[in-house]
Coordinates of C-alpha atoms in Angstrom, one line a residue:
Chain A
M1 CA -0.5 86.0 -11.1
S2 CA 1.3 89.4 -9.8
T3 CA 4.4 91.0 -11.2
Q4 CA 5.5 90.1 -7.6
I5 CA 5.4 86.6 -8.4
L6 CA 6.5 87.5 -11.9
S7 CA 9.9 89.2 -11.1
L8 CA 10.1 86.5 -8.2
L9 CA 10.3 83.4 -11.0
A10 CA 12.5 86.0 -13.4
N11 CA 14.5 86.4 -11.1
A12 CA 15.4 82.3 -9.9
A13 CA 15.4 82.1 -13.4
I14 CA 18.4 83.9 -13.8
E15 CA 20.4 82.4 -10.4
T16 CA 19.9 79.0 -12.2
G17 CA 20.8 80.1 -15.5
Y18 CA 24.1 81.6 -13.8
M19 CA 24.2 78.3 -11.2
V20 CA 24.1 76.6 -15.1
L21 CA 26.5 78.1 -17.2
I22 CA 29.0 79.0 -14.9
A23 CA 29.2 75.2 -13.6
L24 CA 29.1 73.9 -17.4
S25 CA 31.4 76.3 -18.8
I26 CA 33.9 74.9 -16.2
G27 CA 33.1 71.7 -15.7
T28 CA 34.0 71.0 -20.1
L29 CA 36.7 73.5 -19.2
L30 CA 38.3 70.7 -16.7
G31 CA 36.5 67.8 -18.0
G32 CA 37.0 67.9 -21.5
P33 CA 41.0 67.9 -21.3
L34 CA 40.3 65.4 -18.8
G35 CA 37.3 62.8 -21.7
V36 CA 39.9 63.5 -24.2
M37 CA 43.1 62.1 -21.8
L38 CA 40.6 59.3 -20.8
A39 CA 40.6 58.7 -24.3
T40 CA 43.4 58.1 -25.7
S41 CA 45.3 56.7 -22.5
G42 CA 43.9 53.4 -22.8
R43 CA 46.3 50.3 -24.0
G44 CA 48.1 51.2 -27.5
E45 CA 46.2 54.3 -28.1
L46 CA 48.3 57.8 -28.6
F47 CA 49.0 58.5 -24.7
E48 CA 49.5 55.5 -24.3
A49 CA 49.8 56.1 -20.1
R50 CA 47.2 53.4 -18.2
V51 CA 48.7 53.8 -14.8
F52 CA 47.1 57.8 -15.5
N53 CA 43.7 56.2 -16.8
R54 CA 43.4 53.7 -14.4
V55 CA 43.5 56.5 -11.3
V56 CA 41.5 59.0 -13.4
G57 CA 38.9 56.7 -13.8
G58 CA 38.3 55.6 -10.5
I59 CA 37.9 59.0 -9.6
V60 CA 35.4 60.0 -11.8
N61 CA 33.6 56.5 -10.9
A62 CA 33.4 57.6 -7.5
T63 CA 32.2 60.9 -7.7
R64 CA 29.6 59.4 -10.2
S65 CA 28.3 57.1 -7.6
I66 CA 28.3 60.0 -4.9
P67 CA 24.5 61.3 -5.3
F68 CA 24.8 64.9 -6.1
I69 CA 23.2 66.2 -2.5
I70 CA 24.8 63.9 -0.4
L71 CA 28.0 65.5 -2.3
A72 CA 26.9 69.0 -1.9
V73 CA 27.1 68.4 1.5
A74 CA 30.0 66.7 1.9
I75 CA 32.1 69.3 0.0
I76 CA 31.2 72.0 2.0
P77 CA 34.6 72.5 3.1
F78 CA 35.9 73.1 0.1
T79 CA 33.4 75.4 -1.2
R80 CA 33.8 77.6 2.0
M81 CA 37.5 78.0 1.0
V82 CA 36.7 77.9 -3.0
A83 CA 34.3 80.5 -3.3
G84 CA 34.5 82.4 0.4
T85 CA 31.2 81.0 1.6
S86 CA 29.2 77.9 1.6
I87 CA 25.8 79.6 1.1
G88 CA 24.3 81.3 -1.9
T89 CA 24.1 80.6 -5.5
S90 CA 28.0 81.5 -6.4
A91 CA 29.0 78.9 -3.7
A92 CA 26.1 76.6 -5.0
I93 CA 28.3 76.7 -8.6
V94 CA 31.4 74.3 -6.3
P95 CA 29.8 71.6 -5.9
L96 CA 27.7 71.6 -9.7
T97 CA 30.9 72.4 -11.4
V98 CA 32.7 69.1 -9.0
A99 CA 29.4 67.3 -10.1
A100 CA 29.4 68.1 -13.7
T101 CA 33.1 67.7 -14.2
P102 CA 33.6 64.2 -14.3
F103 CA 30.2 63.8 -16.3
I104 CA 31.6 65.1 -18.9
A105 CA 34.4 63.4 -19.0
R106 CA 32.7 60.6 -19.5
I107 CA 30.9 62.3 -21.8
I108 CA 33.8 63.8 -23.7
E109 CA 35.2 60.4 -23.7
G110 CA 32.6 58.5 -24.9
A111 CA 32.1 61.0 -28.1
V112 CA 36.0 60.5 -28.6
R113 CA 36.0 57.2 -28.8
G114 CA 33.1 56.8 -30.6
V115 CA 35.7 58.4 -33.7
D116 CA 37.2 55.8 -36.3
S117 CA 40.1 54.5 -35.5
G118 CA 41.0 54.4 -39.3
L119 CA 40.9 58.4 -39.2
I120 CA 43.7 58.3 -36.8
E121 CA 45.2 55.9 -38.7
A122 CA 45.4 58.0 -41.6
A123 CA 46.3 61.3 -39.6
Q124 CA 49.0 58.9 -38.2
A125 CA 49.8 57.9 -42.1
M126 CA 50.2 61.7 -43.4
G127 CA 52.5 62.9 -40.5
A128 CA 49.8 64.2 -37.7
K129 CA 51.7 64.9 -34.7
P130 CA 49.1 63.2 -31.8
L131 CA 48.5 67.2 -30.6
Q132 CA 46.6 67.6 -34.3
I133 CA 45.3 64.4 -34.0
V134 CA 42.8 65.2 -31.0
F135 CA 42.8 69.1 -32.1
K136 CA 42.3 68.2 -36.1
V137 CA 40.4 64.6 -36.3
L138 CA 39.5 63.8 -33.4
L139 CA 37.7 66.5 -31.4
P140 CA 36.2 67.6 -35.4
E141 CA 35.0 64.6 -36.0
A142 CA 33.6 63.4 -32.4
L143 CA 31.5 67.3 -32.1
P144 CA 28.0 66.3 -33.2
A145 CA 28.1 63.8 -29.8
I146 CA 29.9 66.2 -27.8
V147 CA 27.3 69.1 -28.3
L148 CA 24.5 66.0 -27.7
G149 CA 25.7 65.2 -24.9
L150 CA 26.6 68.6 -23.2
T151 CA 22.9 69.4 -23.8
L152 CA 22.4 66.0 -22.0
T153 CA 24.9 67.9 -18.8
T154 CA 22.4 71.3 -19.2
V155 CA 19.8 69.3 -18.2
L156 CA 21.5 67.2 -15.8
L157 CA 23.0 70.2 -14.2
I158 CA 18.9 72.0 -14.2
G159 CA 17.8 69.5 -12.3
Y160 CA 20.6 69.3 -9.8
S161 CA 20.8 73.2 -9.6
A162 CA 17.4 73.1 -7.6
M163 CA 19.3 70.4 -5.1
V164 CA 21.8 73.3 -4.3
G165 CA 18.7 75.0 -2.9
A166 CA 19.5 73.0 0.4
V167 CA 22.2 74.0 0.8
G168 CA 21.3 78.2 0.2
G169 CA 21.7 78.4 -3.5
G170 CA 19.1 80.5 -5.6
G171 CA 17.5 79.4 -8.4
L172 CA 13.9 78.0 -10.0
G173 CA 14.1 75.1 -7.4
D174 CA 14.8 76.9 -4.2
L175 CA 11.7 79.2 -5.3
G176 CA 9.7 76.3 -6.1
I177 CA 10.6 74.6 -2.0
R178 CA 10.3 77.6 0.2
Y179 CA 7.5 80.0 -1.7
G180 CA 5.8 76.7 -3.8
Y181 CA 6.0 74.2 -0.7
Q182 CA 6.8 75.5 3.0
R183 CA 4.4 78.1 2.2
F184 CA 1.3 76.2 0.4
R185 CA 1.7 78.2 -3.0
P186 CA 0.7 75.3 -5.6
D187 CA 0.3 78.4 -7.8
I188 CA 4.4 79.4 -7.4
M189 CA 5.4 76.0 -7.1
A190 CA 3.0 75.5 -10.5
A191 CA 4.6 78.5 -12.2
V192 CA 8.4 77.0 -11.8
V193 CA 7.2 73.7 -12.9
I194 CA 6.4 75.0 -16.3
V195 CA 9.2 76.6 -16.8
L196 CA 11.6 74.1 -16.4
I197 CA 10.0 71.9 -18.1
V198 CA 9.6 75.0 -21.1
V199 CA 13.5 75.7 -20.8
V200 CA 14.4 72.3 -20.5
Q201 CA 12.1 71.2 -23.7
L202 CA 14.2 74.1 -25.8
I203 CA 17.5 73.4 -24.0
Q204 CA 17.4 70.2 -26.2
T205 CA 15.7 71.7 -29.0
A206 CA 18.5 74.1 -29.7
G207 CA 21.0 71.1 -29.0
D208 CA 19.7 68.5 -30.7
R209 CA 19.4 70.8 -34.0
L210 CA 23.1 72.5 -33.8
A211 CA 24.3 68.5 -33.4
R212 CA 22.0 67.8 -36.6
R213 CA 23.8 71.1 -38.2
L214 CA 27.0 69.9 -37.0
N215 CA 26.8 66.2 -38.2
K216 CA 28.2 65.7 -41.8
R217 CA 28.2 61.8 -41.5
V218 CA 24.2 61.6 -43.2
R219 CA 22.4 63.5 -45.0
Chain B
M1 CA 63.4 52.6 -53.9
I2 CA 62.0 50.3 -50.6
R3 CA 63.9 47.2 -49.0
L4 CA 62.7 45.0 -46.7
E5 CA 64.6 42.7 -45.0
G6 CA 64.2 39.8 -42.7
L7 CA 60.7 42.0 -41.4
E8 CA 59.3 39.5 -39.0
K9 CA 56.5 40.7 -36.5
I10 CA 55.1 39.4 -33.7
Y11 CA 52.2 39.8 -31.7
G12 CA 51.2 39.6 -28.2
G13 CA 52.9 37.7 -25.7
G14 CA 52.6 40.7 -22.8
R15 CA 51.5 38.7 -19.6
G16 CA 51.1 35.3 -20.9
G17 CA 48.6 36.5 -24.0
V18 CA 48.5 34.5 -26.9
T19 CA 51.7 36.2 -29.8
H20 CA 50.8 35.8 -32.9
H21 CA 53.6 35.8 -35.6
A22 CA 52.3 37.7 -38.1
L23 CA 55.4 38.0 -40.3
K24 CA 58.0 35.5 -40.4
G25 CA 61.1 36.9 -42.1
I26 CA 60.0 38.6 -45.2
D27 CA 63.0 39.5 -48.0
L28 CA 61.9 42.6 -50.6
S29 CA 62.8 44.7 -53.4
I30 CA 61.1 47.3 -54.6
D31 CA 62.5 49.6 -57.4
K32 CA 61.3 53.1 -57.6
G33 CA 58.5 53.9 -60.0
E34 CA 57.4 50.3 -60.5
I35 CA 54.2 49.4 -59.1
F36 CA 54.9 46.0 -56.6
G37 CA 51.4 43.9 -55.9
I38 CA 51.6 41.6 -52.6
I39 CA 48.6 39.6 -52.7
G40 CA 47.8 36.7 -50.4
R41 CA 44.7 35.9 -48.4
S42 CA 43.4 37.4 -45.4
G43 CA 45.1 36.8 -42.8
A44 CA 48.5 36.0 -44.8
G45 CA 50.1 39.2 -43.5
K46 CA 49.6 41.9 -45.9
S47 CA 48.0 45.0 -44.2
T48 CA 51.2 44.1 -41.3
L49 CA 53.5 44.0 -44.3
I50 CA 51.3 47.5 -45.3
R51 CA 52.1 49.5 -42.8
T52 CA 56.0 48.8 -41.9
I53 CA 56.4 50.4 -44.5
N54 CA 55.7 54.1 -43.3
R55 CA 56.1 52.9 -39.7
L56 CA 52.8 52.6 -38.3
E57 CA 53.7 48.9 -37.3
D58 CA 56.4 48.5 -35.6
V59 CA 58.8 45.3 -36.3
T60 CA 59.7 42.9 -34.4
G61 CA 63.1 41.9 -36.5
G62 CA 64.5 42.6 -39.5
R63 CA 64.9 45.9 -41.1
V64 CA 63.0 48.6 -43.2
F65 CA 64.5 51.0 -46.0
V66 CA 63.0 53.4 -47.5
D67 CA 65.2 55.3 -50.3
G68 CA 68.3 54.3 -48.7
V69 CA 67.3 55.4 -45.4
D70 CA 66.5 52.7 -42.5
I71 CA 63.0 53.7 -41.0
A72 CA 63.3 52.7 -36.9
T73 CA 66.4 55.0 -36.9
L74 CA 63.7 57.9 -37.2
S75 CA 63.5 60.1 -34.2
N76 CA 59.4 61.1 -33.5
A77 CA 60.1 64.2 -35.0
E78 CA 61.8 62.4 -38.1
L79 CA 59.3 60.2 -38.1
T80 CA 56.5 62.7 -38.6
I81 CA 58.5 64.4 -42.2
F82 CA 59.3 61.0 -43.5
R83 CA 55.5 60.2 -43.2
R84 CA 54.7 62.8 -45.5
S85 CA 57.3 61.9 -47.7
V86 CA 54.9 58.4 -48.4
G87 CA 51.0 58.6 -49.3
M88 CA 48.6 55.6 -47.9
V89 CA 45.2 54.8 -49.7
F90 CA 42.7 52.6 -47.3
Q91 CA 40.2 50.3 -48.5
H92 CA 37.2 51.6 -46.2
F93 CA 38.3 55.5 -47.6
N94 CA 39.4 56.8 -43.5
L95 CA 37.8 60.5 -44.8
L96 CA 37.1 63.5 -42.0
S97 CA 32.9 63.4 -42.2
S98 CA 33.5 66.8 -40.6
R99 CA 35.5 67.9 -44.1
T100 CA 34.2 68.7 -46.8
V101 CA 36.6 67.3 -49.8
Y102 CA 38.1 70.1 -50.1
G103 CA 38.9 70.1 -46.6
N104 CA 40.3 66.5 -46.9
V105 CA 42.4 66.8 -49.4
A106 CA 43.5 70.3 -47.3
L107 CA 44.3 68.1 -44.3
P108 CA 48.2 66.4 -45.3
L109 CA 48.9 70.2 -46.3
E110 CA 47.3 71.6 -43.2
L111 CA 49.0 69.7 -40.5
A112 CA 52.5 70.7 -42.8
K113 CA 51.5 74.0 -41.8
V114 CA 51.2 74.6 -45.2
P115 CA 50.3 78.5 -45.9
K116 CA 46.9 78.6 -46.5
D117 CA 47.0 80.4 -49.9
E118 CA 50.1 77.8 -50.9
I119 CA 47.6 75.0 -49.8
A120 CA 44.4 76.4 -52.5
K121 CA 47.3 76.5 -55.3
R122 CA 47.9 72.0 -54.2
V123 CA 44.5 70.8 -53.3
Q124 CA 42.9 72.1 -56.9
P125 CA 45.2 70.2 -59.4
M126 CA 44.5 67.4 -57.5
L127 CA 41.0 67.7 -57.4
E128 CA 41.1 67.8 -61.2
L129 CA 43.9 64.7 -61.2
V130 CA 41.2 62.6 -59.9
G131 CA 38.6 64.4 -61.2
L132 CA 36.5 65.8 -58.4
T133 CA 36.6 69.5 -59.2
D134 CA 33.0 70.2 -59.0
K135 CA 32.4 68.3 -56.2
S136 CA 35.1 69.9 -53.7
D137 CA 32.1 71.5 -51.3
R138 CA 30.6 68.6 -50.7
Y139 CA 30.8 66.1 -47.5
P140 CA 32.0 62.3 -47.6
S141 CA 28.8 61.2 -47.2
E142 CA 27.1 62.5 -50.2
L143 CA 29.8 61.0 -52.2
S144 CA 29.7 57.1 -53.9
G145 CA 32.3 54.5 -52.8
G146 CA 34.7 55.6 -56.0
Q147 CA 34.5 59.1 -55.5
K148 CA 35.5 58.6 -51.7
Q149 CA 38.3 56.4 -53.0
R150 CA 39.2 59.7 -55.4
V151 CA 39.3 61.5 -53.0
G152 CA 41.7 59.5 -50.8
I153 CA 43.8 58.9 -53.8
A154 CA 43.8 63.1 -54.1
R155 CA 44.4 63.4 -50.3
A156 CA 47.7 60.8 -50.6
L157 CA 49.4 62.5 -53.2
V158 CA 48.6 66.4 -52.0
A159 CA 51.8 66.3 -50.4
E160 CA 53.7 64.7 -53.8
P161 CA 54.8 61.5 -51.7
K162 CA 57.5 59.3 -53.0
V163 CA 55.8 56.7 -52.5
L164 CA 52.2 55.7 -52.9
L165 CA 51.0 52.6 -50.6
C166 CA 47.4 51.6 -51.2
D167 CA 45.8 48.5 -49.3
E168 CA 42.5 47.0 -50.6
V169 CA 41.9 50.4 -51.9
T170 CA 38.9 48.6 -54.4
S171 CA 37.4 45.5 -51.7
A172 CA 34.9 47.5 -51.3
L173 CA 34.4 48.9 -54.1
D174 CA 32.0 47.3 -57.1
P175 CA 33.9 46.3 -60.4
E176 CA 33.1 49.0 -62.6
T177 CA 34.2 51.2 -59.8
T178 CA 37.3 49.5 -59.2
Q179 CA 38.4 49.4 -63.1
Q180 CA 38.1 53.0 -63.0
I181 CA 40.3 53.2 -59.6
L182 CA 42.9 50.9 -61.2
D183 CA 43.1 52.9 -64.4
L184 CA 43.3 56.2 -62.8
L185 CA 46.2 55.1 -60.4
R186 CA 48.1 53.3 -63.3
D187 CA 47.6 56.7 -65.1
I188 CA 49.2 58.4 -61.8
N189 CA 52.0 55.8 -61.8
R190 CA 52.9 57.1 -65.3
R191 CA 52.9 60.5 -65.0
M192 CA 54.1 60.8 -61.7
S193 CA 56.8 58.2 -62.2
L194 CA 55.5 57.5 -58.4
T195 CA 57.1 54.3 -56.8
M196 CA 53.3 52.3 -55.7
V197 CA 53.1 49.4 -53.5
V198 CA 49.5 47.7 -53.2
I199 CA 47.9 45.1 -51.5
T200 CA 45.1 43.1 -52.9
H201 CA 43.5 40.1 -52.5
E202 CA 41.9 39.9 -55.9
M203 CA 44.1 38.6 -58.7
S204 CA 42.5 40.6 -61.4
V205 CA 44.0 43.9 -59.6
V206 CA 47.7 42.5 -60.1
R207 CA 46.8 41.5 -62.9
D208 CA 45.4 44.7 -64.0
L209 CA 47.4 47.9 -62.2
C210 CA 51.3 45.5 -61.2
D211 CA 54.5 45.2 -62.5
R212 CA 55.7 42.7 -60.0
V213 CA 53.6 41.1 -57.8
A214 CA 54.9 38.9 -54.4
V215 CA 52.3 36.2 -53.0
I216 CA 52.7 36.3 -48.9
D217 CA 51.1 33.5 -47.6
D218 CA 51.3 32.9 -43.4
G219 CA 53.7 35.8 -42.6
L220 CA 56.4 34.5 -46.1
I221 CA 57.1 35.1 -49.6
V222 CA 55.6 32.4 -51.3
E223 CA 56.4 33.1 -54.8
S224 CA 57.3 36.5 -56.6
G225 CA 58.1 38.2 -60.1
N226 CA 56.9 40.0 -63.0
V227 CA 52.9 39.5 -62.7
F228 CA 52.9 38.0 -66.3
D229 CA 54.9 35.4 -65.2
V230 CA 53.5 34.2 -61.8
F231 CA 49.6 34.4 -63.7
V232 CA 50.9 32.1 -66.2
K233 CA 53.1 29.6 -64.8
P234 CA 52.4 30.1 -61.2
A235 CA 54.3 27.2 -58.5
H236 CA 52.8 28.1 -55.3
P237 CA 49.8 26.1 -54.4
T238 CA 48.4 29.5 -52.6
T239 CA 49.3 31.3 -55.9
Q240 CA 47.7 28.7 -58.3
A241 CA 44.1 28.5 -55.9
L242 CA 44.3 32.7 -56.1
I243 CA 44.8 32.1 -59.8
A244 CA 41.9 29.5 -60.3
N245 CA 39.4 31.8 -58.4
E246 CA 39.8 34.2 -60.6
I247 CA 40.0 31.3 -63.4
E248 CA 36.6 29.2 -62.5
A249 CA 34.7 32.2 -63.0
S250 CA 34.8 32.0 -66.1
L251 CA 33.4 28.1 -66.0
P252 CA 29.5 29.1 -65.7
K253 CA 27.5 27.7 -62.9
S254 CA 25.5 26.0 -64.6
L255 CA 28.6 25.0 -65.9
R256 CA 30.1 23.6 -63.3
R257 CA 27.1 21.4 -61.8
I258 CA 27.4 19.5 -64.7
I259 CA 31.2 18.3 -65.1
H260 CA 32.6 16.0 -62.5
D261 CA 35.6 14.3 -62.2
G262 CA 36.2 11.2 -64.1
P263 CA 35.9 8.1 -64.9
G264 CA 33.6 8.5 -67.6
G265 CA 30.7 7.0 -68.4
P266 CA 30.0 5.0 -71.4
G267 CA 29.1 8.1 -74.4
E268 CA 30.1 10.6 -71.8
N269 CA 32.9 13.4 -73.6
P270 CA 36.2 14.7 -71.6
V271 CA 36.5 18.0 -70.8
V272 CA 39.8 19.9 -71.8
K273 CA 41.3 22.9 -70.6
I274 CA 43.9 24.4 -72.3
V275 CA 45.9 27.4 -71.5
F276 CA 47.4 30.1 -73.8
T277 CA 49.9 31.9 -73.3
G278 CA 53.5 32.8 -74.6
P279 CA 54.4 32.5 -78.4
N280 CA 51.8 30.4 -79.2
A281 CA 48.8 31.8 -78.1
Y282 CA 47.6 33.0 -81.2
D283 CA 47.3 30.0 -82.8
P284 CA 44.6 28.7 -84.2
I285 CA 44.5 26.1 -82.3
I286 CA 41.2 24.1 -82.2
S287 CA 40.9 23.4 -86.0
Q288 CA 44.5 22.2 -85.5
L289 CA 43.0 19.9 -82.1
S290 CA 40.1 18.6 -84.9
R291 CA 42.7 17.7 -87.5
T292 CA 45.3 16.5 -85.7
A293 CA 42.1 13.9 -83.2
G294 CA 40.5 13.5 -85.7
I295 CA 37.4 14.7 -84.0
D296 CA 35.2 17.7 -83.2
F297 CA 35.6 20.0 -79.8
N298 CA 33.0 21.9 -78.6
I299 CA 33.7 24.7 -77.4
L300 CA 32.2 25.6 -73.9
A301 CA 33.7 27.9 -71.8
G302 CA 36.7 30.5 -72.4
Q303 CA 38.3 33.7 -71.9
V304 CA 41.1 35.7 -73.4
D305 CA 42.6 37.9 -71.3
Y306 CA 46.0 40.8 -72.1
I307 CA 48.7 40.7 -68.9
Q308 CA 51.0 43.6 -69.3
N309 CA 49.3 43.7 -73.4
R310 CA 50.7 39.7 -73.6
P311 CA 47.8 37.9 -74.7
F312 CA 46.7 35.4 -71.7
G313 CA 43.4 32.4 -72.6
I314 CA 42.2 30.0 -70.9
L315 CA 39.7 27.8 -73.1
F316 CA 36.7 24.4 -71.8
V317 CA 36.4 22.2 -75.0
E318 CA 34.1 19.3 -74.8
A319 CA 36.3 16.5 -77.2
K320 CA 33.7 14.9 -79.0
G321 CA 35.4 11.0 -78.8
G322 CA 37.2 9.1 -75.9
I323 CA 39.8 9.6 -73.8
D324 CA 41.8 8.4 -75.8
E325 CA 41.1 11.2 -78.6
A326 CA 41.7 14.3 -75.6
E327 CA 45.0 12.2 -75.0
K328 CA 46.0 12.9 -78.3
A329 CA 44.8 16.0 -78.1
I330 CA 46.1 17.0 -75.1
A331 CA 49.9 15.9 -76.3
F332 CA 49.6 18.1 -79.6
V333 CA 49.0 21.0 -77.5
Q334 CA 51.9 20.2 -74.9
S335 CA 54.1 19.7 -78.0
R336 CA 52.7 23.5 -78.7
N337 CA 54.4 24.6 -75.4
L338 CA 51.0 25.4 -74.3
K339 CA 49.2 23.5 -71.2
A340 CA 46.0 21.0 -71.6
E341 CA 44.3 19.3 -69.4
V342 CA 41.4 16.9 -69.0
I343 CA 38.9 18.2 -66.3
G344 CA 36.6 15.9 -65.7
Y345 CA 33.6 14.5 -67.7
V346 CA 30.5 15.8 -69.6
D347 CA 27.0 14.1 -70.9
P348 CA 27.1 15.8 -74.0
D349 CA 22.9 15.6 -73.5
S350 CA 23.6 17.8 -70.7
V351 CA 25.3 20.4 -72.3
P352 CA 23.6 23.6 -73.0
A353 CA 23.2 24.0 -77.4
G354 CA 24.3 27.1 -79.2

């Protein structure tokens, strides 16, 4: 394999990593609190706000029901507003983040809901304030599940990032489409696929290991 | 220390839902330093009741006074402070799996923003008290049930509460561990003169731990008083049933199978249950019985317990004679202010030898 292809691959991998990491970070920053609020605003829960719960839950579901490729195209005006352009790797971060946020919100919600309600009761009995319950009890107890969920999100975003090539984003997916498919270079296509498989495998393994180390429930 | 007045709790009722009247007017007064038991079957309302004492459960009617304060009047901030003065121990321990033993015990102090070095100074003696100093860095999943409950107790005591609420704290434990936990709680009560409210469905927990007891049934207190008195002279059917569960356990299954209700057939002997309590509990009753009734008595089963250091015994004897002699024996026992009754009949040949 020529050094030219290798440098193409390396560049594309860096672009993918850049898109996925930024989208994951912003998505977690936005989706994390949203998920905690979804998990704690139901009837009789810590921050009961049922209207909020319904509305946000509805928006989250709506966003998640749109196929990513359509979402990416549909929000091009928004992307242009945020990123100043709708073309390029940086611009592609916008639709990726928009897709990641509700996904992460549901992941965090599920993880937080998985915490035994007896622990909330015990914390209340100790005189914990609601925010203390979130930060001292719910999030630490949910951490292993959150790590697994974010691993899943990362893998999902790598897949999505391949699609943003369609709206002018870069990365491994774009490389595979433009060189591998449109220029009939099966060697490049194969290289892209192999790199993706290895990367996803590494991420999943690392996530699993971290979650297991954090999980003190079973030994 | 704790006074409950006309406590009522109704669940549900929103949008035409089914309502559940969990507490129907509870009046209770619990003194400082005593261990007060509340016993009842599941669904009787006892868990709701104990949760009203630290306002984990808001009441529908009536008032809760703790240390003279009507806790319904507390603001959220005051409630937080108040709850630190009331420790709670749970049936399923409710320990944080992500924290070590030390971390779990330290949590109430962390929540109260106690400085780190002071937390260390206060957690260590608690771990010593419950005998878990060597397990300080372990996680709850590495502990046995009894050890987990010890952590729960240490956690409940670390903020130096005035009241300790125990919600079925031994129900998830085996009998031996139960005894150790009860001993520990007794010991803590004596050392710290802590007021304790103990919820349970097991009469043995009341017997071994409590000073006074209230029996709750269908949201109402049906009987209350000194543990010994309630145990010895249970007035309400629920109390009698709860105690019977305890006693029947002392009658071996093999015997229960061969004893049948009357009338006794030819050659069958009456089985008499004698309950020993009070000043005559130490009398040599069996030999006196034999002499008075003129027949022999065969001891089938029995147990003698000490409740609050007073003897309380139950004996099942087979009267080696007819019903007339058995009645004479019962009359004699009753003349000694002890209780006795014929509970059934048994074929002497079916009684296991020995």
